Coordinates of C-alpha atoms and ligand atoms in Angstrom, one line a residue:
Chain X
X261 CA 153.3 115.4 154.3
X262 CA 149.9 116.3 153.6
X263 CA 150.7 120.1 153.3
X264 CA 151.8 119.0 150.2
X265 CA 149.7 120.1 147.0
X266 CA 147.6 117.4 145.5
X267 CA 148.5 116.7 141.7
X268 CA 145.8 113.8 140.6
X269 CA 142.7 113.1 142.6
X270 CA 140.6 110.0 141.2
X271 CA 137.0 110.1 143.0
X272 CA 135.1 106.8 142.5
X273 CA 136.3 106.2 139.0
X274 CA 135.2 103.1 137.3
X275 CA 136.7 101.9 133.9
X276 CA 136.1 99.7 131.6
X277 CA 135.9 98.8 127.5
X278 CA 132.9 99.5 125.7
X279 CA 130.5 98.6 128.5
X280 CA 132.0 96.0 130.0
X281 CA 133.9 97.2 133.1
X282 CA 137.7 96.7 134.0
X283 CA 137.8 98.1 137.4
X284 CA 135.0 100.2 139.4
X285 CA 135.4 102.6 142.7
X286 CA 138.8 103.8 142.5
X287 CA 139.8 106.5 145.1
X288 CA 142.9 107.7 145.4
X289 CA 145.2 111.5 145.5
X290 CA 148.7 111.6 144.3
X291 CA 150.5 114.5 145.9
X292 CA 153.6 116.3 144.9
X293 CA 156.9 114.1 145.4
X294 CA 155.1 111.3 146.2
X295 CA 156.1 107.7 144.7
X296 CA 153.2 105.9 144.4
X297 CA 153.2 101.9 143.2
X298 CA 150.2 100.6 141.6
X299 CA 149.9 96.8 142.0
X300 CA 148.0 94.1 140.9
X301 CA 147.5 91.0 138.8
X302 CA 148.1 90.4 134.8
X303 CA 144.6 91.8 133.1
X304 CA 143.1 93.8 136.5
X305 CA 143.4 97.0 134.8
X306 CA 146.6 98.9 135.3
X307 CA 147.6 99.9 132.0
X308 CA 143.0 100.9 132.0
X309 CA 143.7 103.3 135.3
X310 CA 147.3 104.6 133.4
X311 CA 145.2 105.3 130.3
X312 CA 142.5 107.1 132.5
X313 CA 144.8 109.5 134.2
X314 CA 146.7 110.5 131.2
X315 CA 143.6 111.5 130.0
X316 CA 143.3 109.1 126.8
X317 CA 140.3 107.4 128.1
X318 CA 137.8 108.9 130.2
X319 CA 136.4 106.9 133.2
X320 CA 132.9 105.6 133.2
X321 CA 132.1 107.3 135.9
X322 CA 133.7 109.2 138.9
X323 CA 136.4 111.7 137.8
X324 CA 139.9 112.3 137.5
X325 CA 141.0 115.7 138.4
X326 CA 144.3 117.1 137.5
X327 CA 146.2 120.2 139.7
X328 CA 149.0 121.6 140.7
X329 CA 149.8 122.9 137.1
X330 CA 149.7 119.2 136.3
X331 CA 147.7 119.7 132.2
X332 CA 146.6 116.5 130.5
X333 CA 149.8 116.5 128.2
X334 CA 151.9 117.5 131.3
X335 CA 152.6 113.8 132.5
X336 CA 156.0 112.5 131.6
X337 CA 154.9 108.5 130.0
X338 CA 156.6 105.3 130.2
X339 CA 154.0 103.6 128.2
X340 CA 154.5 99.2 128.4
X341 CA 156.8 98.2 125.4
X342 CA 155.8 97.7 122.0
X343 CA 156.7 94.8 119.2
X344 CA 157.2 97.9 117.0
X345 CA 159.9 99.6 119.2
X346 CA 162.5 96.9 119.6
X347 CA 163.9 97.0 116.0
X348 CA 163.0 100.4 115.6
X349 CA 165.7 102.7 113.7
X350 CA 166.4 105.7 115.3
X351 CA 169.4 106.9 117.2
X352 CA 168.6 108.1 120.6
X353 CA 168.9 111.4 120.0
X354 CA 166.0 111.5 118.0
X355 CA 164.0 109.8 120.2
X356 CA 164.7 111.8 123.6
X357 CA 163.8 115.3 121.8
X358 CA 160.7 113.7 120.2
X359 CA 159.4 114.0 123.7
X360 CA 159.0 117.8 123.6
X361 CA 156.9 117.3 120.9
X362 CA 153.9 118.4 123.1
X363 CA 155.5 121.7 123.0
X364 CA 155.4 122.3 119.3
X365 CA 152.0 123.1 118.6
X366 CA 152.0 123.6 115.3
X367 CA 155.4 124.8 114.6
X368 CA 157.4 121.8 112.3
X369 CA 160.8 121.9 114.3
X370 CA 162.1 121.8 117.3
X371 CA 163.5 125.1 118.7
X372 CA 166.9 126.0 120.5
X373 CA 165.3 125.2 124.0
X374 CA 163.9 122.0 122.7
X375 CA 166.8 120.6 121.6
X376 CA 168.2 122.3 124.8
X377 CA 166.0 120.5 126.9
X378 CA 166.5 116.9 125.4
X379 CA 170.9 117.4 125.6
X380 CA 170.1 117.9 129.6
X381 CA 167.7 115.1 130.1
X382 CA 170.6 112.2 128.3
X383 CA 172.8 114.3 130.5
X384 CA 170.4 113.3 134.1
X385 CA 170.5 109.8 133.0
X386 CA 173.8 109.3 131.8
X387 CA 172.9 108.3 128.4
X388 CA 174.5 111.1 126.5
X389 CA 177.2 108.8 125.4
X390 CA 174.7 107.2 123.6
X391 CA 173.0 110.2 121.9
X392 CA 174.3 108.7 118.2
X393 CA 174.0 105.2 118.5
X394 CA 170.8 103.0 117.4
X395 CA 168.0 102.5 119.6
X396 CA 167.5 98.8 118.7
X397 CA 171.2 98.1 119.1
X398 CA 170.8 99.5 122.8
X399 CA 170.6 96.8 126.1
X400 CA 166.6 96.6 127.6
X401 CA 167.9 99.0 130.7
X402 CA 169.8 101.3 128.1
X403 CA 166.6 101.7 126.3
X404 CA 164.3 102.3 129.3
X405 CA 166.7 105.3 130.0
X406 CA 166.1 106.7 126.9
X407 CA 162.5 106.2 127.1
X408 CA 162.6 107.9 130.6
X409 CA 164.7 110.8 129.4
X410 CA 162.0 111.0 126.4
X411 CA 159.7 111.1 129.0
X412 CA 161.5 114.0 131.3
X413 CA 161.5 115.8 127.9
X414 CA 157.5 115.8 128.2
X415 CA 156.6 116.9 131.7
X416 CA 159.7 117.3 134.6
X417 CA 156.5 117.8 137.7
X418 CA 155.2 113.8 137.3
X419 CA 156.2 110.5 135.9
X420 CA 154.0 107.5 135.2
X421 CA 155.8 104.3 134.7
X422 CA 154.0 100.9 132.8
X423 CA 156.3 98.0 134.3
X424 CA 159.3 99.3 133.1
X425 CA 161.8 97.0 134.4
X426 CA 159.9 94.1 132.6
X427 CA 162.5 92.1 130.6
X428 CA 165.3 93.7 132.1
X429 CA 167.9 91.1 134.0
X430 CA 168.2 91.2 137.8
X431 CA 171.4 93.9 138.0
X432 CA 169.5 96.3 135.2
X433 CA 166.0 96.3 137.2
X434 CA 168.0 97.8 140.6
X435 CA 169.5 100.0 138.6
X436 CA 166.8 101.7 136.9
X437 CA 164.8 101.3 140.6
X438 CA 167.3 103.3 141.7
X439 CA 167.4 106.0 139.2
X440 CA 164.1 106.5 139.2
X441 CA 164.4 106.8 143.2
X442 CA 167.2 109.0 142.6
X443 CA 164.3 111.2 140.4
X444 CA 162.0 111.3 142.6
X445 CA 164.1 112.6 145.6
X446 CA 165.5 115.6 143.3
X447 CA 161.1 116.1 143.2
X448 CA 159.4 114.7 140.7
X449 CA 156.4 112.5 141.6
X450 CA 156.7 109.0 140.6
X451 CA 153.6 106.9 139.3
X452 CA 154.7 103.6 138.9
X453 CA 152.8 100.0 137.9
X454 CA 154.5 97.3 138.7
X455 CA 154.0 93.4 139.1
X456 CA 157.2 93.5 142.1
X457 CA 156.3 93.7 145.5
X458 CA 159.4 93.8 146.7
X459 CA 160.6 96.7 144.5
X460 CA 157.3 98.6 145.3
X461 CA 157.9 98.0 149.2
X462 CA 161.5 98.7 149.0
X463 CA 160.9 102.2 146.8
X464 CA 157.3 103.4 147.1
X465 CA 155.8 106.0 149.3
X466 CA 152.4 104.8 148.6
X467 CA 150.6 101.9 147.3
X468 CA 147.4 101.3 145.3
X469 CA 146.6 97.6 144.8
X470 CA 143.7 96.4 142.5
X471 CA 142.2 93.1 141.7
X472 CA 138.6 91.3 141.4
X473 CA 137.5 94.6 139.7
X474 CA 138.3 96.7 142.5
X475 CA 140.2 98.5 144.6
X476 CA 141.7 96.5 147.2
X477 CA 144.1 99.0 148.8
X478 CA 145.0 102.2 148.9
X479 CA 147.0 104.2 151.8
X480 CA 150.8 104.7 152.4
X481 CA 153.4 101.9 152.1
X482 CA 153.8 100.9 156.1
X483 CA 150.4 100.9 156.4
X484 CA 150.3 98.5 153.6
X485 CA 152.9 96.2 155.1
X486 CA 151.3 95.8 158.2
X487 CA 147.5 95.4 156.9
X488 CA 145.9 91.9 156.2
X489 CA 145.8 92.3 152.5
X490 CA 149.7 93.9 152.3
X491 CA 150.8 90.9 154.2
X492 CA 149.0 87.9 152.3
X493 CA 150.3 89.5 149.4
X494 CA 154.2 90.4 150.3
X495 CA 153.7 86.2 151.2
X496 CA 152.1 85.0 148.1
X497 CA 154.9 86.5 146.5
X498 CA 157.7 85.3 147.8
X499 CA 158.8 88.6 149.5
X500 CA 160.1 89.1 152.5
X501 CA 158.4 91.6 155.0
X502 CA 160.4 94.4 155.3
X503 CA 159.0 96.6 158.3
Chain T
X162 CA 178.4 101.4 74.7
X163 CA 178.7 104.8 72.8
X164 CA 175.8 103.3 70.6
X165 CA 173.7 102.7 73.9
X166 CA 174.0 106.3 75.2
X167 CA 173.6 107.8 72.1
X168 CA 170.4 105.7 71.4
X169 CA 168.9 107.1 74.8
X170 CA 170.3 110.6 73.3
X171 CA 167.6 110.0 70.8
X172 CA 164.9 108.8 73.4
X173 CA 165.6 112.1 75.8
X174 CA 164.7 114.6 73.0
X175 CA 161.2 112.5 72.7
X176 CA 158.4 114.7 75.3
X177 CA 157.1 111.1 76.1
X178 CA 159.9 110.0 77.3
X179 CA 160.9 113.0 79.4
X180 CA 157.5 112.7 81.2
X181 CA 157.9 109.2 81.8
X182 CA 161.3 110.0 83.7
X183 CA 160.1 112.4 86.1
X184 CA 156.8 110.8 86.8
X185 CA 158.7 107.9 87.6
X186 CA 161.6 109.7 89.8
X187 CA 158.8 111.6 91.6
X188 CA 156.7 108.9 92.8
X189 CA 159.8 106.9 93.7
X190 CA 160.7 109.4 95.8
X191 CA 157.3 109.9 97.4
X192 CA 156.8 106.1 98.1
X193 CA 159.8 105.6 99.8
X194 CA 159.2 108.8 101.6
X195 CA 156.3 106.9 103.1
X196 CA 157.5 103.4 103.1
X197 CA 159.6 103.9 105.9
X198 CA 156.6 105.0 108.1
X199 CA 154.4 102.4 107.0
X200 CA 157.2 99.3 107.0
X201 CA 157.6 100.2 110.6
X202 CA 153.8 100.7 111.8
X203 CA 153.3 97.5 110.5
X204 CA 151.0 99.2 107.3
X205 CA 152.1 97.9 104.8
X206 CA 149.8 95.7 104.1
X207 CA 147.1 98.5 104.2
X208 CA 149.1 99.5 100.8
X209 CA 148.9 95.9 99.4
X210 CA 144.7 96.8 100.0
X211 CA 144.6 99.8 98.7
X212 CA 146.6 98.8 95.1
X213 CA 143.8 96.4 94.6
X214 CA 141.3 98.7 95.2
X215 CA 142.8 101.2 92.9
X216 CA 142.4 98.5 90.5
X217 CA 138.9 97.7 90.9
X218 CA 138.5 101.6 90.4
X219 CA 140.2 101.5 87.1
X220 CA 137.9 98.7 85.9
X221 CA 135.1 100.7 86.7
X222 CA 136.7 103.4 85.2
X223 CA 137.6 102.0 82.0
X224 CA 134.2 100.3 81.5
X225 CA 132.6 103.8 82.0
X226 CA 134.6 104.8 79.1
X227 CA 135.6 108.3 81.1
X228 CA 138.5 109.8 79.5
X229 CA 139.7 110.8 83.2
X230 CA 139.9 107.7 85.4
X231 CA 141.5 109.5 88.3
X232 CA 137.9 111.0 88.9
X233 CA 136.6 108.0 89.9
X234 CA 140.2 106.0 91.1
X235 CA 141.4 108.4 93.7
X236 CA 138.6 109.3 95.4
X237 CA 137.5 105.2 95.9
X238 CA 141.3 105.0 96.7
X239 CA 141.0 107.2 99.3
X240 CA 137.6 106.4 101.0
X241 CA 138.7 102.9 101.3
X242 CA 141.8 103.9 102.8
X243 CA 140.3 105.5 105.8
X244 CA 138.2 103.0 106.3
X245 CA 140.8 100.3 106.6
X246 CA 142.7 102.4 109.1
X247 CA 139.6 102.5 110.9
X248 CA 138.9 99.0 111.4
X249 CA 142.6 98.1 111.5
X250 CA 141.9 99.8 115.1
X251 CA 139.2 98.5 115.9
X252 CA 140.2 95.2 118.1
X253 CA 136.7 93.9 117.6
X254 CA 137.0 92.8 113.6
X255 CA 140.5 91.7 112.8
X256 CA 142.5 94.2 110.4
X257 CA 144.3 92.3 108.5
X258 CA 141.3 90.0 107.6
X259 CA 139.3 92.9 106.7
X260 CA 141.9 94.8 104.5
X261 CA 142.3 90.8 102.8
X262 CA 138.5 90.9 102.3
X263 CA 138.5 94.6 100.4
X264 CA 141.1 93.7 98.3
X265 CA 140.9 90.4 96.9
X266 CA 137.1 91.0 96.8
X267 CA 137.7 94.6 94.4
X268 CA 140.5 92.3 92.6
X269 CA 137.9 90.1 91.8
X270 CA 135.3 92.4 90.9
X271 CA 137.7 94.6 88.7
X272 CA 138.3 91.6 86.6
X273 CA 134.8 90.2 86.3
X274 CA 133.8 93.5 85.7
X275 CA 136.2 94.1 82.5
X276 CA 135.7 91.0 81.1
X277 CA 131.8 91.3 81.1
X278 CA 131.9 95.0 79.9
X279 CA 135.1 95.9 77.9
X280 CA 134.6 96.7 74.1
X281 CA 138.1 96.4 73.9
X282 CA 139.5 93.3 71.8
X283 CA 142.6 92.5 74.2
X284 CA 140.9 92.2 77.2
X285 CA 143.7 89.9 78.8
X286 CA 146.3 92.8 78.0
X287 CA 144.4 95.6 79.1
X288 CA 143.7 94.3 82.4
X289 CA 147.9 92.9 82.6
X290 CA 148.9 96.6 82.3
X291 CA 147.1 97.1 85.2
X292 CA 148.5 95.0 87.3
X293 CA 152.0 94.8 86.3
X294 CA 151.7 98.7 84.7
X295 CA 151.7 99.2 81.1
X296 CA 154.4 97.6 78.8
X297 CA 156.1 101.0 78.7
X298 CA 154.8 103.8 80.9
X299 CA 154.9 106.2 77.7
X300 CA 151.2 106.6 77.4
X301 CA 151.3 109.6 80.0
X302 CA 149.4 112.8 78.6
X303 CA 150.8 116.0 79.5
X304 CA 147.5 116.2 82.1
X305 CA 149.0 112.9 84.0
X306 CA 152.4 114.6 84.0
X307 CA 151.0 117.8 85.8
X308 CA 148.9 116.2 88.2
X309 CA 151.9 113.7 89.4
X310 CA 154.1 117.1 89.7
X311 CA 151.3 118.7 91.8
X312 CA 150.5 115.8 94.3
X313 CA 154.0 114.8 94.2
X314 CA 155.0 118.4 95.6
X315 CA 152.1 118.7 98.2
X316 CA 153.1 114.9 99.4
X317 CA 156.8 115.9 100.5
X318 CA 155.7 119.3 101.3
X319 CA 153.4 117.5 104.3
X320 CA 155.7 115.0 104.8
X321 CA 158.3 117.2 105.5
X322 CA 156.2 120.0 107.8
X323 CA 155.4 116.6 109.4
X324 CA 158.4 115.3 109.9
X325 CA 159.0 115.0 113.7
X326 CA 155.5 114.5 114.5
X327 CA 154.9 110.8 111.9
X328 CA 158.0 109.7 113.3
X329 CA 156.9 110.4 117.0
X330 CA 153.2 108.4 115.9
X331 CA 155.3 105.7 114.3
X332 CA 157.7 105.2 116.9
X333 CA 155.0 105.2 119.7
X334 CA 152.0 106.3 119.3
X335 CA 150.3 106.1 122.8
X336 CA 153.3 108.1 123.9
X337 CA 152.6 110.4 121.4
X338 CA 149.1 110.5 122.2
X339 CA 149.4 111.6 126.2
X340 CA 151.9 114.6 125.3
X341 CA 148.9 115.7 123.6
X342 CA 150.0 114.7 119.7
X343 CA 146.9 114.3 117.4
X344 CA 148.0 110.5 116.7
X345 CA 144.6 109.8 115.1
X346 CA 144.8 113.0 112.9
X347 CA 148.2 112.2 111.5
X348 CA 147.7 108.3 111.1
X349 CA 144.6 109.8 108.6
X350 CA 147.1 111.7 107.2
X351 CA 149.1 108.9 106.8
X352 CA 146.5 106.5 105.1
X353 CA 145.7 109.2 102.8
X354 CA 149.3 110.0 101.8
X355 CA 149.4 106.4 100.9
X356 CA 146.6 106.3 98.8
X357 CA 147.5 109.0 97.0
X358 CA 150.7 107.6 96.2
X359 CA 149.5 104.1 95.1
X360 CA 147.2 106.0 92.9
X361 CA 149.9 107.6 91.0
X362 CA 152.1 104.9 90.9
X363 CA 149.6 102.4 89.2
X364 CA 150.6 104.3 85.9
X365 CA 154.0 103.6 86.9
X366 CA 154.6 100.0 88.2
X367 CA 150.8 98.7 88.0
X368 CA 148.6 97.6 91.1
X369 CA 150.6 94.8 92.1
X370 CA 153.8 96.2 92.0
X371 CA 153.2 99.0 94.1
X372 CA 153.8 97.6 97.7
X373 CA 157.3 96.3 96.2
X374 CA 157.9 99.9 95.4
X375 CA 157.0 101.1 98.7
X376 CA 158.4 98.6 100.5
X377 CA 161.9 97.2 99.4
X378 CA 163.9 101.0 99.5
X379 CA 162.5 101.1 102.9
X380 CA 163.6 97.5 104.2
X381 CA 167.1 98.1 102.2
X382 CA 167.9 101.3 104.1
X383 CA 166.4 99.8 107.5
X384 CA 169.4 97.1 107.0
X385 CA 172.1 99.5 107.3
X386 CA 171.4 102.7 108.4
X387 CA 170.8 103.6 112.4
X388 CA 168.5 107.0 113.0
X389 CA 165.3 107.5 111.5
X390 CA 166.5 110.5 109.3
X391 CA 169.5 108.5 107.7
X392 CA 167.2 105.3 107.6
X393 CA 164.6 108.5 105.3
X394 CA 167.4 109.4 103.0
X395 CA 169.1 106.8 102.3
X396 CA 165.4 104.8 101.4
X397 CA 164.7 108.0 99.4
X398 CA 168.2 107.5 96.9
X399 CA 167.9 104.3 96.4
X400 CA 164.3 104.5 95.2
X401 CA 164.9 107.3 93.1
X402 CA 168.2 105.6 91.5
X403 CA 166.3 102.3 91.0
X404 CA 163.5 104.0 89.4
X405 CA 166.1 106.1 86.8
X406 CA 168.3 102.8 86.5
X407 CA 164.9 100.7 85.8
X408 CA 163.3 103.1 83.6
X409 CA 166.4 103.7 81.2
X410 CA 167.3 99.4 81.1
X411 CA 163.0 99.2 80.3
X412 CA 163.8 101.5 77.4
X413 CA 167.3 100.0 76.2
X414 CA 166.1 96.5 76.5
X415 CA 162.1 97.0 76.1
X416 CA 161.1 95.1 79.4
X417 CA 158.4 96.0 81.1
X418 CA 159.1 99.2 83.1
X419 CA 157.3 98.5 86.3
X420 CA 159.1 94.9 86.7
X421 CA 162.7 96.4 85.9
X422 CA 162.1 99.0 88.5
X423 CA 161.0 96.6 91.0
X424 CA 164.3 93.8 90.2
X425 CA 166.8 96.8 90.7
X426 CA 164.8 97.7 93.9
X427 CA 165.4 93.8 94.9
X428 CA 168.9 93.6 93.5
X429 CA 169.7 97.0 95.8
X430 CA 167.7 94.8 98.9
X431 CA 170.3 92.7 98.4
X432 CA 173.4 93.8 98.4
X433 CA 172.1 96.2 101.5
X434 CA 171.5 93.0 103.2
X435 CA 174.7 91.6 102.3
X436 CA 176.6 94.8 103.6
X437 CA 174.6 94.5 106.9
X438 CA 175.5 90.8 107.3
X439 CA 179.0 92.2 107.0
X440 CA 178.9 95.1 109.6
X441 CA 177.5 92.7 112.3
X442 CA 180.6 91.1 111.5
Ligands
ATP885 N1 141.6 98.3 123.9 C1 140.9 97.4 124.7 N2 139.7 97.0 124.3 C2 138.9 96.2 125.1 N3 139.4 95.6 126.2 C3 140.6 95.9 126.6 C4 141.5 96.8 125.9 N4 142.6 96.9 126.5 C5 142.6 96.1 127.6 N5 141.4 95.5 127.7 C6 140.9 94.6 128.7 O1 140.9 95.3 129.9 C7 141.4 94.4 131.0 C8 142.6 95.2 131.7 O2 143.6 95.3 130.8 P1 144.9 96.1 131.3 O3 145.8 96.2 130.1 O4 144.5 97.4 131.9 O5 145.6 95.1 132.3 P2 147.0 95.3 133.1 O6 146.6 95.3 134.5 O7 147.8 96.4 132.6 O8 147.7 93.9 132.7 P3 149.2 93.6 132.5 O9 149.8 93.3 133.8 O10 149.2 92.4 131.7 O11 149.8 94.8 131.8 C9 141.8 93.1 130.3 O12 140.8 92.2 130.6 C10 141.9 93.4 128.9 O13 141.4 92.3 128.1
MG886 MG1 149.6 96.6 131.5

């Protein structure tokens, strides 16, 4: 395991809005094919510490250090779900490809390996049925694939997810857990926030869990399971514990 | 019938008349180039701001007596524009009750300003062209026509080198912003566009008119059509032909122009709507 090559080291990183800080001392690596799960309440800063490592905020202090051939526009984004997105015309095709947008620089169109690139990603998630129809006419699980295959269209080394099951019905949610496990087998190293415990015990490799400002854990999913904070938590939730 | 076309026969040889056509076709087509963008960002109300601005401008402008209100209109048009977009993102002051504050308050102004000032001896219809553009839009000097065919052609010109990355910022923009798309850059781009568009349309439609011009092709072709590009041309035809179908009724029937556009543009809203209400079945 930990000949693996470190992708994202975050050395005492503290975060926060115009002064006022979200979260402070986070510490935590990400190596390659790892899947981590970060956990923790509604407003403790998840979406802050995404934000941070895709390089669109910098922390307050610390640092976030990217390797690996891991650039700051080479992680492959999930972002949380917008009002603006759900009636949003555009067929899925369009969508998908606007993910290699990165790649463009300052050329206007995409090129043959763009477009390429975007017919093999619907093609890895099954969605290249779909590649004509509407994105707002598409089920919640049918759009998270096409915001995934977007994604895979920006950076195939990582992937950071925002909640993306949330909203999804019980059947949808274990099928995008699994192809997102299914990912991250075939190599790519998952980042994932989540508000499940169950999923993120079930799927993860490792687990950072945030609250009250800080970090409250970080280390590798059994070792989560079996510590005080893991288990109070799996509890509090409802879960079972899975060892 | 043959008395109608041969009437407008009459009216095409006139220059005026000519200019007023593809004025009007060209900043149809450039506002529903752009209404799209900003129906879906949730902007347009940062148009509805700006129109009012553009009139407070013109008051200024007219009061000043310059023969070349542009000078002064586009360049307030365009300041103000950036800074609504700038505190429309900042979470601190609300957007929307800030771009409500700049507009109403250069409404107001405007029309103080004209009444106190203006030599002229029809205040109330000088300031009701405007708003609701002039009674005909066949005042345009040869100058006006030029300048609309030169901004005209640099705004589709950006609009289309931009294509793929505005509908990447409109569709997600924090997505846009980790693969490393300048979102901020092309969201100024965008505000400036739009100024420059309600600018040029004030001769056209008048300030108050303008968000209906940017607005309804955009909702009418959202109804029906289902990828961004379709949702783009289809918005783009059915502004143009409302604008051509508007201008020549304003000139058989002597309505107002800007008002005749905007009721085919509604009348086209509505039988979209009706057509979608049909293909959901
Ligand atoms: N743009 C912003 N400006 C100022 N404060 C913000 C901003 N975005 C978030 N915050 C604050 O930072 C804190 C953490 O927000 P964040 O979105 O990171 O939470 P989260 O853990 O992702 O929550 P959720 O589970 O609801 O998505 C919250 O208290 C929020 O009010
Ligand atoms: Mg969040």
């Amino acid at each position: 395991m930990s000949e693996k090559e470190i992708q994202i080291q975050c050395s005492g990183c503290s975060l926060g809005y115009e002064g006022e800080t979200v979260v402070s001392d986070i510490n935590f690596e990400v190596r390659e094919g790892d899947y981590l799960c970060i956990l923790g309440e509604n407003g403790s800063g998840k979406s802050t510490l995404v934000k941070a490592l895709l390089g669109l905020k910098s922390p307050n202090s610390g640092e976030i250090k990217r390797s690996g051939g891991v650039g700051a526009g080479e992680i492959g984004y999930l972002p949380q779900q917008t009002v603006v997105q759900r009636d949003f015309p555009a067929s899925v095709r369009e969508i998908v490809i606007s993910g290699c947008l990165g790649k463009t620089g300052l050329r206007p169109f995409y090129n043959a390996a763009e477009k390429a690139l975007a017919v093999k990603n619907m093609e890895r998630l099954g969605i290249t049925d779909l590649a004509k129809r509407c994105y707002r006419d598409l089920s919640g699980g049918q759009q998270q694939r096409v915001l995934l295959a977007r994604a895979l269209c920006a950076a195939d080394k990582i992937l950071l997810l925002d909640e993306p099951v949330t909203g999804l019905d019980p059947k949808a949610q274990i099928d995008l857990y699994e192809l997102i496990s299914k990912l991250n087998k075939n190599g790519i190293t998952i980042i994932m926030v989540s508000h499940d415990i169950n999923a993120a015990v079930m799927f993860a490799s490792h687990i950072l869990h945030i609250g009250g400002q800080k970090q409250l854990f970080f280390g590798s999913k059994d070792d989560y399971v079996n510590s005080p904070i893991g288990r109070s938590f799996i509890l509090s939730e409802g879960g079972d514990i899975i060892e | 019938m043959s008395e109608m076309i041969s009437k407008l026969q009459d009216y095409f040889t006139l220059p005026f008349v000519q200019y007023a056509m593809i004025v009007g076709l060209l900043i149809a087509l450039c506002s529903s180039l752009l209404g799209v963008t900003l129906v879906l960002k949730r902007f347009s109300f940062i148009g509805d701001g700006l129109s009012h601005v553009a009139f407070g401008a013109m008051s200024v402008a007219i009061i000043l007596g310059l023969t070349n209100q542009m000078l002064i209109i586009m360049p307030v048009t365009v300041a103000s524009a950036i800074l609504l977009l700038r505190t429309g993102q900042n979470t601190k002051i609300k957007g929307d009750a800030a771009v409500a504050m700049i507009s109403v308050g250069a409404l107001a102004l405007g029309y103080m300003l004209i009444n106190i000032f203006s030599k002229s001896a029809n205040v109330a219809g000088d300031v009701c062209s405007t708003l609701f553009g002039s009674i005909s839009i066949l005042t345009l000097s040869k100058f006006d026509v030029w300048l609309c065919i030169a901004l005209s052609t640099v705004v589709i010109a950006l609009f289309v080198l931009f294509y793929n990355k505005i509908f990447a910022v409109t569709f997600d923009e924090s997505f846009s912003k980790a693969t490393g798309v300048k979102s901020d850059l092309y969201n100024l781009l965008i505000a400036i566009v739009t100024a420059v568009i309600i600018v040029l349309a004030m001769n056209l439609v008048g300030s108050l008119l303008i968000s209906a011009l940017i607005i309804f092709p955009a909702l009418s072709a959202m109804r029906v059509f289902k990828s961004f590009l379709s949702v783009i041309i289809c918005s783009a035809v059915i502004s143009v032909v409302c604008a051509a179908a508007g201008i020549l009724i304003s000139i058989l029937m002597s309505t107002p122009a800007g008002s005749t556009i905007v009721t085919a543009d509604i009348v086209v809203f509505l039988i979209f709507w009706i057509i979608s209400l049909f293909k959901r079945g």
